[in-house]
Amino acid sequence: MRLRCAVLDDYQNVATTVADWSPLDGRVEVVPFPRHFGSEDELAAALADFDIVVTLRERVPFPASLLVRLPRLRLLVASGMRNSVIDLAAARAAGVTVCGTESSSAPPAELTWALLLALARGIVEEGNSLRAGGPWQSTVGADLEGRRLGLLGLGRIGGRVARVGLAFGMEVSAWSRNLTAERAAEVGVRRASSMEELLAGSDFVSVHLALSERTRGLLGAAELALLKPTAYLINTSRAAIVDQDALLAALREGLVAGAGVDVFDTEPLPAGHPMRTAPRLLATPHLGYVSRANYARYYGQAVEDVVAYLAGEPVRVLG
């Protein structure tokens, strides 16, 4: 009997076309699911007859409570080499091998700039006005050249964002708890003395930190109050790093000029959620890693992970 492989949350119906799945022909039945399962009960029922599951980034949590309800599951493939929503210890205890894939830092860095530029120049507002026959020019854009870009985190993605800021003629500074002067100098940016100094002195702040217990809720009401009223905040990293209620309050009260957000506490974002209609907010549905080349890498290496597992030599094992 052929093994069965579920491909979760294939929203765009492209998982089986952006990569070559033919190495699994005759051995594995691949079943994409284009819709999101909103509860653990739904997931457990949908995946009961699958031996392999491919999940994209951190869209679907796999806690111990779900893994014990999937006795047939033997291989779980997640895109990326780090995943905070899969209980790796529980997977090992259940006899489930968890593998990852490579991931490019280019797409999220590019989306960061798409959000920043769109906010700074009023692209969405002006474009919608033009299409609707509204006024010819109604906003005055914010300049980038000579302004300060503050980066929370200077890893692979933050470093890419920094280099683009420098190319725009911006002053770029960065801060994180582990950031060294050597790393800042390598990228060509200034190392801020503290997070507070970075927030208060920046015209644009972009978040590029990994989510951990130290960074969860890092930007709350007190920290957001340090931003200039003319400043913009961009978050393409993880929603939980920025207190969502505090951000909504800052936007409603006009404490910041605007925010660009690609990540949310609950995804997909429920209908009627205040983040859908907040003023001064440009929100996108977690598109940071969603690009054709990245998808080809994710799903192509997912196939490699399955083939290697079937050969008894799993690769890119997590945990």
Short mmCIF file of N, CA, C and O in Angstrom, two decimals, residues 10-118:
data_model
loop_
_atom_site.label_atom_id
_atom_site.label_comp_id
_atom_site.label_asym_id
_atom_site.label_seq_id
_atom_site.Cartn_x
_atom_site.Cartn_y
_atom_site.Cartn_z
N ASP A 10 -1.81 24.89 1.44
CA ASP A 10 -1.35 25.27 0.10
C ASP A 10 -2.33 26.29 -0.46
O ASP A 10 -3.07 26.04 -1.41
N TYR A 11 -2.33 27.49 0.13
CA TYR A 11 -3.33 28.51 -0.17
C TYR A 11 -3.41 28.85 -1.65
O TYR A 11 -4.48 29.11 -2.19
N GLN A 12 -2.26 28.88 -2.33
CA GLN A 12 -2.23 29.32 -3.73
C GLN A 12 -2.32 28.14 -4.71
O GLN A 12 -2.25 28.34 -5.91
N ASN A 13 -2.47 26.92 -4.18
CA ASN A 13 -2.54 25.72 -5.04
C ASN A 13 -1.32 25.60 -5.96
O ASN A 13 -1.45 25.34 -7.16
N VAL A 14 -0.14 25.79 -5.39
CA VAL A 14 1.08 25.73 -6.20
C VAL A 14 2.09 24.70 -5.70
O VAL A 14 3.11 24.47 -6.35
N ALA A 15 1.83 24.08 -4.56
CA ALA A 15 2.83 23.20 -3.95
C ALA A 15 3.31 22.11 -4.89
O ALA A 15 4.51 21.79 -4.94
N THR A 16 2.40 21.54 -5.65
CA THR A 16 2.78 20.41 -6.51
C THR A 16 3.25 20.84 -7.89
O THR A 16 3.61 19.99 -8.70
N THR A 17 3.26 22.15 -8.16
CA THR A 17 3.69 22.62 -9.49
C THR A 17 4.99 23.41 -9.44
O THR A 17 5.67 23.52 -10.46
N VAL A 18 5.36 23.97 -8.28
CA VAL A 18 6.60 24.75 -8.22
C VAL A 18 7.82 23.87 -8.00
O VAL A 18 8.95 24.34 -8.06
N ALA A 19 7.60 22.58 -7.73
CA ALA A 19 8.70 21.64 -7.53
C ALA A 19 8.37 20.32 -8.21
O ALA A 19 7.22 20.05 -8.57
N ASP A 20 9.39 19.50 -8.39
CA ASP A 20 9.24 18.20 -9.05
C ASP A 20 9.00 17.12 -8.00
O ASP A 20 9.91 16.76 -7.24
N TRP A 21 7.79 16.60 -7.97
CA TRP A 21 7.42 15.55 -7.01
C TRP A 21 7.52 14.15 -7.62
O TRP A 21 7.20 13.17 -6.96
N SER A 22 7.98 14.06 -8.85
CA SER A 22 8.01 12.76 -9.54
C SER A 22 8.85 11.69 -8.84
O SER A 22 8.57 10.49 -9.01
N PRO A 23 9.90 12.05 -8.06
CA PRO A 23 10.63 10.99 -7.35
C PRO A 23 9.76 10.18 -6.40
O PRO A 23 10.17 9.10 -5.97
N LEU A 24 8.57 10.68 -6.07
CA LEU A 24 7.67 9.96 -5.16
C LEU A 24 6.63 9.14 -5.91
O LEU A 24 5.84 8.42 -5.28
N ASP A 25 6.62 9.24 -7.25
CA ASP A 25 5.60 8.53 -8.04
C ASP A 25 5.63 7.03 -7.73
O ASP A 25 6.69 6.41 -7.69
N GLY A 26 4.44 6.48 -7.52
CA GLY A 26 4.31 5.05 -7.27
C GLY A 26 4.58 4.64 -5.85
O GLY A 26 4.28 3.51 -5.46
N ARG A 27 5.15 5.56 -5.07
CA ARG A 27 5.48 5.22 -3.68
C ARG A 27 4.68 6.02 -2.67
O ARG A 27 4.35 5.53 -1.59
N VAL A 28 4.38 7.28 -3.04
CA VAL A 28 3.70 8.17 -2.09
C VAL A 28 2.58 8.91 -2.81
O VAL A 28 2.80 9.51 -3.87
N GLU A 29 1.39 8.87 -2.25
CA GLU A 29 0.27 9.66 -2.76
C GLU A 29 0.32 11.03 -2.09
O GLU A 29 0.29 11.14 -0.86
N VAL A 30 0.43 12.08 -2.89
CA VAL A 30 0.55 13.44 -2.37
C VAL A 30 -0.80 14.14 -2.46
O VAL A 30 -1.40 14.23 -3.54
N VAL A 31 -1.28 14.65 -1.32
CA VAL A 31 -2.60 15.28 -1.25
C VAL A 31 -2.46 16.69 -0.69
O VAL A 31 -2.22 16.88 0.51
N PRO A 32 -2.56 17.74 -1.53
CA PRO A 32 -2.49 19.12 -1.02
C PRO A 32 -3.83 19.53 -0.39
O PRO A 32 -4.90 19.12 -0.84
N PHE A 33 -3.74 20.34 0.64
CA PHE A 33 -4.92 20.93 1.28
C PHE A 33 -4.82 22.44 1.13
O PHE A 33 -3.98 23.07 1.77
N PRO A 34 -5.66 23.07 0.31
CA PRO A 34 -5.56 24.52 0.10
C PRO A 34 -6.18 25.34 1.21
O PRO A 34 -5.97 26.56 1.26
N ARG A 35 -6.93 24.74 2.11
CA ARG A 35 -7.56 25.52 3.18
C ARG A 35 -6.89 25.25 4.51
O ARG A 35 -6.27 24.21 4.72
N HIS A 36 -7.02 26.19 5.42
CA HIS A 36 -6.44 26.09 6.74
C HIS A 36 -7.40 25.37 7.67
O HIS A 36 -8.61 25.63 7.67
N PHE A 37 -6.87 24.45 8.47
CA PHE A 37 -7.68 23.77 9.48
C PHE A 37 -7.57 24.57 10.77
O PHE A 37 -6.48 24.74 11.33
N GLY A 38 -8.69 25.07 11.25
CA GLY A 38 -8.68 26.03 12.34
C GLY A 38 -8.61 25.47 13.74
O GLY A 38 -8.46 26.22 14.69
N SER A 39 -8.72 24.16 13.88
CA SER A 39 -8.68 23.59 15.23
C SER A 39 -7.90 22.28 15.22
O SER A 39 -7.70 21.65 14.18
N GLU A 40 -7.46 21.89 16.39
CA GLU A 40 -6.73 20.62 16.52
C GLU A 40 -7.62 19.44 16.16
O GLU A 40 -7.15 18.46 15.56
N ASP A 41 -8.89 19.52 16.49
CA ASP A 41 -9.81 18.42 16.15
C ASP A 41 -9.91 18.26 14.63
O ASP A 41 -9.90 17.14 14.11
N GLU A 42 -10.00 19.39 13.91
CA GLU A 42 -10.06 19.33 12.45
C GLU A 42 -8.79 18.71 11.88
O GLU A 42 -8.84 17.88 10.97
N LEU A 43 -7.66 19.14 12.41
CA LEU A 43 -6.38 18.61 11.93
C LEU A 43 -6.26 17.12 12.19
O LEU A 43 -5.86 16.35 11.31
N ALA A 44 -6.59 16.71 13.40
CA ALA A 44 -6.48 15.31 13.76
C ALA A 44 -7.34 14.44 12.85
O ALA A 44 -6.92 13.36 12.41
N ALA A 45 -8.54 14.91 12.54
CA ALA A 45 -9.43 14.15 11.66
C ALA A 45 -8.90 14.12 10.23
O ALA A 45 -8.90 13.08 9.56
N ALA A 46 -8.40 15.27 9.75
CA ALA A 46 -7.94 15.36 8.37
C ALA A 46 -6.68 14.54 8.13
O ALA A 46 -6.46 14.01 7.03
N LEU A 47 -5.80 14.45 9.15
CA LEU A 47 -4.50 13.81 8.97
C LEU A 47 -4.44 12.38 9.49
O LEU A 47 -3.37 11.77 9.47
N ALA A 48 -5.57 11.85 9.91
CA ALA A 48 -5.58 10.52 10.53
C ALA A 48 -5.02 9.44 9.62
O ALA A 48 -4.40 8.47 10.09
N ASP A 49 -5.18 9.57 8.30
CA ASP A 49 -4.76 8.52 7.37
C ASP A 49 -3.48 8.85 6.63
O ASP A 49 -3.19 8.28 5.57
N PHE A 50 -2.67 9.76 7.18
CA PHE A 50 -1.44 10.15 6.49
C PHE A 50 -0.21 9.71 7.26
O PHE A 50 -0.17 9.79 8.50
N ASP A 51 0.78 9.25 6.51
CA ASP A 51 2.06 8.83 7.08
C ASP A 51 3.07 9.97 7.11
O ASP A 51 3.99 9.98 7.93
N ILE A 52 2.89 10.93 6.20
CA ILE A 52 3.82 12.03 6.03
C ILE A 52 3.03 13.34 5.96
O ILE A 52 1.97 13.38 5.33
N VAL A 53 3.54 14.38 6.58
CA VAL A 53 2.92 15.69 6.50
C VAL A 53 3.98 16.72 6.15
O VAL A 53 5.07 16.74 6.75
N VAL A 54 3.68 17.57 5.17
CA VAL A 54 4.53 18.70 4.82
C VAL A 54 3.81 19.96 5.26
O VAL A 54 2.67 20.21 4.83
N THR A 55 4.44 20.74 6.12
CA THR A 55 3.81 21.95 6.64
C THR A 55 4.71 23.15 6.32
O THR A 55 5.93 23.04 6.36
N LEU A 56 4.11 24.26 5.98
CA LEU A 56 4.85 25.43 5.53
C LEU A 56 5.11 26.39 6.69
O LEU A 56 4.17 26.86 7.34
N ARG A 57 6.41 26.65 6.93
CA ARG A 57 6.84 27.54 8.00
C ARG A 57 6.13 27.21 9.32
O ARG A 57 6.07 26.06 9.68
N GLU A 58 5.56 28.21 9.98
CA GLU A 58 4.93 27.96 11.28
C GLU A 58 3.43 28.20 11.22
O GLU A 58 2.82 28.71 12.16
N ARG A 59 2.84 27.84 10.07
CA ARG A 59 1.40 28.05 9.91
C ARG A 59 0.59 27.14 10.81
O ARG A 59 -0.51 27.50 11.25
N VAL A 60 1.08 25.92 11.07
CA VAL A 60 0.30 24.92 11.80
C VAL A 60 1.09 24.41 13.00
O VAL A 60 2.15 23.81 12.82
N PRO A 61 0.59 24.61 14.21
CA PRO A 61 1.27 24.05 15.39
C PRO A 61 1.12 22.53 15.45
O PRO A 61 0.06 21.98 15.10
N PHE A 62 2.17 21.87 15.90
CA PHE A 62 2.12 20.43 16.15
C PHE A 62 2.56 20.18 17.59
O PHE A 62 3.68 19.77 17.85
N PRO A 63 1.65 20.45 18.56
CA PRO A 63 1.96 20.19 19.96
C PRO A 63 1.84 18.70 20.26
O PRO A 63 1.36 17.90 19.45
N ALA A 64 2.25 18.32 21.46
CA ALA A 64 2.18 16.92 21.87
C ALA A 64 0.75 16.40 21.79
O ALA A 64 0.51 15.24 21.39
N SER A 65 -0.22 17.25 22.14
CA SER A 65 -1.62 16.81 22.15
C SER A 65 -2.11 16.40 20.76
O SER A 65 -2.98 15.53 20.64
N LEU A 66 -1.56 17.02 19.71
CA LEU A 66 -1.94 16.63 18.35
C LEU A 66 -1.15 15.40 17.90
O LEU A 66 -1.71 14.48 17.29
N LEU A 67 0.13 15.38 18.19
CA LEU A 67 0.99 14.28 17.72
C LEU A 67 0.50 12.93 18.24
O LEU A 67 0.55 11.93 17.52
N VAL A 68 0.01 12.88 19.47
CA VAL A 68 -0.45 11.59 20.02
C VAL A 68 -1.74 11.13 19.35
O VAL A 68 -2.11 9.96 19.46
N ARG A 69 -2.41 12.04 18.64
CA ARG A 69 -3.65 11.68 17.94
C ARG A 69 -3.39 11.26 16.49
O ARG A 69 -4.33 11.00 15.76
N LEU A 70 -2.10 11.21 16.12
CA LEU A 70 -1.74 10.83 14.75
C LEU A 70 -0.80 9.62 14.78
O LEU A 70 0.39 9.72 14.42
N PRO A 71 -1.31 8.47 15.20
CA PRO A 71 -0.43 7.29 15.35
C PRO A 71 0.18 6.80 14.04
O PRO A 71 1.21 6.12 14.05
N ARG A 72 -0.39 7.17 12.91
CA ARG A 72 0.14 6.72 11.62
C ARG A 72 1.29 7.62 11.15
O ARG A 72 2.09 7.21 10.30
N LEU A 73 1.39 8.84 11.68
CA LEU A 73 2.38 9.80 11.22
C LEU A 73 3.80 9.31 11.54
O LEU A 73 4.10 8.93 12.67
N ARG A 74 4.68 9.36 10.53
CA ARG A 74 6.07 8.95 10.72
C ARG A 74 7.07 10.03 10.32
O ARG A 74 8.20 10.03 10.79
N LEU A 75 6.68 10.94 9.41
CA LEU A 75 7.59 11.97 8.96
C LEU A 75 6.86 13.30 8.87
O LEU A 75 5.80 13.39 8.25
N LEU A 76 7.45 14.32 9.48
CA LEU A 76 6.90 15.68 9.43
C LEU A 76 7.97 16.59 8.84
O LEU A 76 9.08 16.69 9.38
N VAL A 77 7.66 17.21 7.71
CA VAL A 77 8.61 18.08 7.02
C VAL A 77 8.13 19.52 7.15
O VAL A 77 6.99 19.84 6.77
N ALA A 78 8.98 20.38 7.68
CA ALA A 78 8.65 21.80 7.85
C ALA A 78 9.65 22.63 7.07
O ALA A 78 10.85 22.36 7.10
N SER A 79 9.17 23.65 6.36
CA SER A 79 10.10 24.51 5.63
C SER A 79 10.86 25.38 6.63
O SER A 79 10.31 25.85 7.63
N GLY A 80 12.14 25.60 6.32
CA GLY A 80 13.01 26.31 7.25
C GLY A 80 13.69 25.33 8.19
O GLY A 80 13.26 24.18 8.33
N MET A 81 14.76 25.78 8.82
CA MET A 81 15.51 24.91 9.73
C MET A 81 15.27 25.27 11.20
O MET A 81 15.98 24.79 12.08
N ARG A 82 14.25 26.07 11.44
CA ARG A 82 13.87 26.41 12.82
C ARG A 82 12.36 26.52 12.86
O ARG A 82 11.75 27.14 11.99
N ASN A 83 11.75 25.90 13.85
CA ASN A 83 10.29 25.92 13.93
C ASN A 83 9.87 25.92 15.39
O ASN A 83 10.16 24.96 16.12
N SER A 84 9.19 26.98 15.81
CA SER A 84 8.82 27.13 17.22
C SER A 84 7.47 26.51 17.56
O SER A 84 7.10 26.49 18.74
N VAL A 85 6.74 26.00 16.57
CA VAL A 85 5.39 25.49 16.85
C VAL A 85 5.31 23.97 16.73
O VAL A 85 4.23 23.40 16.85
N ILE A 86 6.44 23.32 16.52
CA ILE A 86 6.47 21.85 16.53
C ILE A 86 7.16 21.41 17.82
O ILE A 86 8.28 21.84 18.12
N ASP A 87 6.48 20.55 18.58
CA ASP A 87 7.07 20.02 19.81
C ASP A 87 8.00 18.88 19.41
O ASP A 87 7.58 17.74 19.20
N LEU A 88 9.28 19.21 19.29
CA LEU A 88 10.25 18.23 18.79
C LEU A 88 10.44 17.06 19.76
O LEU A 88 10.61 15.92 19.32
N ALA A 89 10.39 17.34 21.04
CA ALA A 89 10.54 16.26 22.03
C ALA A 89 9.36 15.29 21.94
O ALA A 89 9.54 14.06 21.99
N ALA A 90 8.16 15.85 21.80
CA ALA A 90 6.97 15.00 21.67
C ALA A 90 7.02 14.20 20.38
O ALA A 90 6.58 13.04 20.34
N ALA A 91 7.53 14.81 19.32
CA ALA A 91 7.66 14.09 18.05
C ALA A 91 8.60 12.91 18.19
O ALA A 91 8.30 11.79 17.73
N ARG A 92 9.73 13.12 18.84
CA ARG A 92 10.67 12.00 19.05
C ARG A 92 10.01 10.90 19.86
O ARG A 92 10.15 9.71 19.55
N ALA A 93 9.29 11.28 20.90
CA ALA A 93 8.63 10.29 21.76
C ALA A 93 7.59 9.49 20.99
O ALA A 93 7.35 8.32 21.29
N ALA A 94 6.97 10.13 19.98
CA ALA A 94 5.95 9.46 19.18
C ALA A 94 6.54 8.72 17.99
O ALA A 94 5.79 8.13 17.20
N GLY A 95 7.86 8.76 17.85
CA GLY A 95 8.50 8.08 16.73
C GLY A 95 8.36 8.81 15.41
O GLY A 95 8.43 8.21 14.34
N VAL A 96 8.17 10.12 15.48
CA VAL A 96 8.02 10.95 14.28
C VAL A 96 9.34 11.67 13.99
O VAL A 96 9.86 12.39 14.85
N THR A 97 9.88 11.49 12.80
CA THR A 97 11.06 12.21 12.37
C THR A 97 10.64 13.58 11.84
O THR A 97 9.70 13.67 11.05
N VAL A 98 11.33 14.62 12.27
CA VAL A 98 11.02 15.98 11.81
C VAL A 98 12.21 16.50 11.01
O VAL A 98 13.34 16.52 11.51
N CYS A 99 11.96 16.89 9.78
CA CYS A 99 13.02 17.42 8.91
C CYS A 99 12.67 18.83 8.45
O CYS A 99 11.50 19.21 8.43
N GLY A 100 13.68 19.59 8.07
CA GLY A 100 13.48 20.94 7.59
C GLY A 100 14.00 21.13 6.18
O GLY A 100 14.39 20.17 5.51
N THR A 101 14.01 22.36 5.74
CA THR A 101 14.54 22.72 4.43
C THR A 101 15.32 24.03 4.57
O THR A 101 15.21 24.72 5.58
N GLU A 102 16.06 24.37 3.55
CA GLU A 102 16.71 25.67 3.53
C GLU A 102 15.66 26.75 3.26
O GLU A 102 14.58 26.47 2.76
N SER A 103 16.03 27.99 3.61
CA SER A 103 15.13 29.11 3.38
C SER A 103 15.96 30.34 3.06
O SER A 103 17.00 30.57 3.67
N SER A 104 15.51 31.12 2.10
CA SER A 104 16.25 32.32 1.71
C SER A 104 15.83 33.51 2.56
O SER A 104 14.65 33.68 2.89
N SER A 105 16.81 34.33 2.90
CA SER A 105 16.51 35.56 3.65
C SER A 105 16.13 36.71 2.73
O SER A 105 15.72 37.78 3.21
N ALA A 106 16.23 36.51 1.42
CA ALA A 106 15.92 37.60 0.49
C ALA A 106 14.45 37.99 0.48
O ALA A 106 14.13 39.19 0.55
N PRO A 107 13.50 37.05 0.35
CA PRO A 107 12.09 37.47 0.26
C PRO A 107 11.59 38.29 1.45
O PRO A 107 10.94 39.32 1.23
N PRO A 108 11.86 37.90 2.70
CA PRO A 108 11.37 38.76 3.79
C PRO A 108 12.05 40.13 3.83
O PRO A 108 11.42 41.12 4.20
N ALA A 109 13.33 40.19 3.44
CA ALA A 109 13.99 41.50 3.39
C ALA A 109 13.37 42.37 2.32
O ALA A 109 13.16 43.58 2.53
N GLU A 110 13.04 41.77 1.18
CA GLU A 110 12.41 42.54 0.10
C GLU A 110 11.02 43.03 0.52
O GLU A 110 10.64 44.17 0.23
N LEU A 111 10.26 42.17 1.21
CA LEU A 111 8.92 42.60 1.65
C LEU A 111 9.03 43.71 2.69
O LEU A 111 8.20 44.63 2.71
N THR A 112 10.04 43.66 3.53
CA THR A 112 10.25 44.74 4.50
C THR A 112 10.34 46.08 3.79
O THR A 112 9.71 47.06 4.19
N TRP A 113 11.11 46.11 2.71
CA TRP A 113 11.26 47.36 1.97
C TRP A 113 9.99 47.74 1.20
O TRP A 113 9.67 48.91 1.04
N ALA A 114 9.25 46.73 0.74
CA ALA A 114 7.97 47.02 0.08
C ALA A 114 7.03 47.73 1.04
O ALA A 114 6.38 48.74 0.69
N LEU A 115 6.94 47.24 2.28
CA LEU A 115 6.07 47.86 3.27
C LEU A 115 6.58 49.25 3.66
O LEU A 115 5.80 50.20 3.74
N LEU A 116 7.88 49.36 3.88
CA LEU A 116 8.45 50.64 4.30
C LEU A 116 8.23 51.71 3.23
O LEU A 116 7.78 52.82 3.53
N LEU A 117 8.53 51.38 2.00
CA LEU A 117 8.39 52.35 0.92
C LEU A 117 6.92 52.71 0.68
O LEU A 117 6.59 53.88 0.43
N ALA A 118 6.05 51.70 0.75
CA ALA A 118 4.63 51.98 0.54
C ALA A 118 4.09 52.91 1.60
O ALA A 118 3.28 53.81 1.32
#
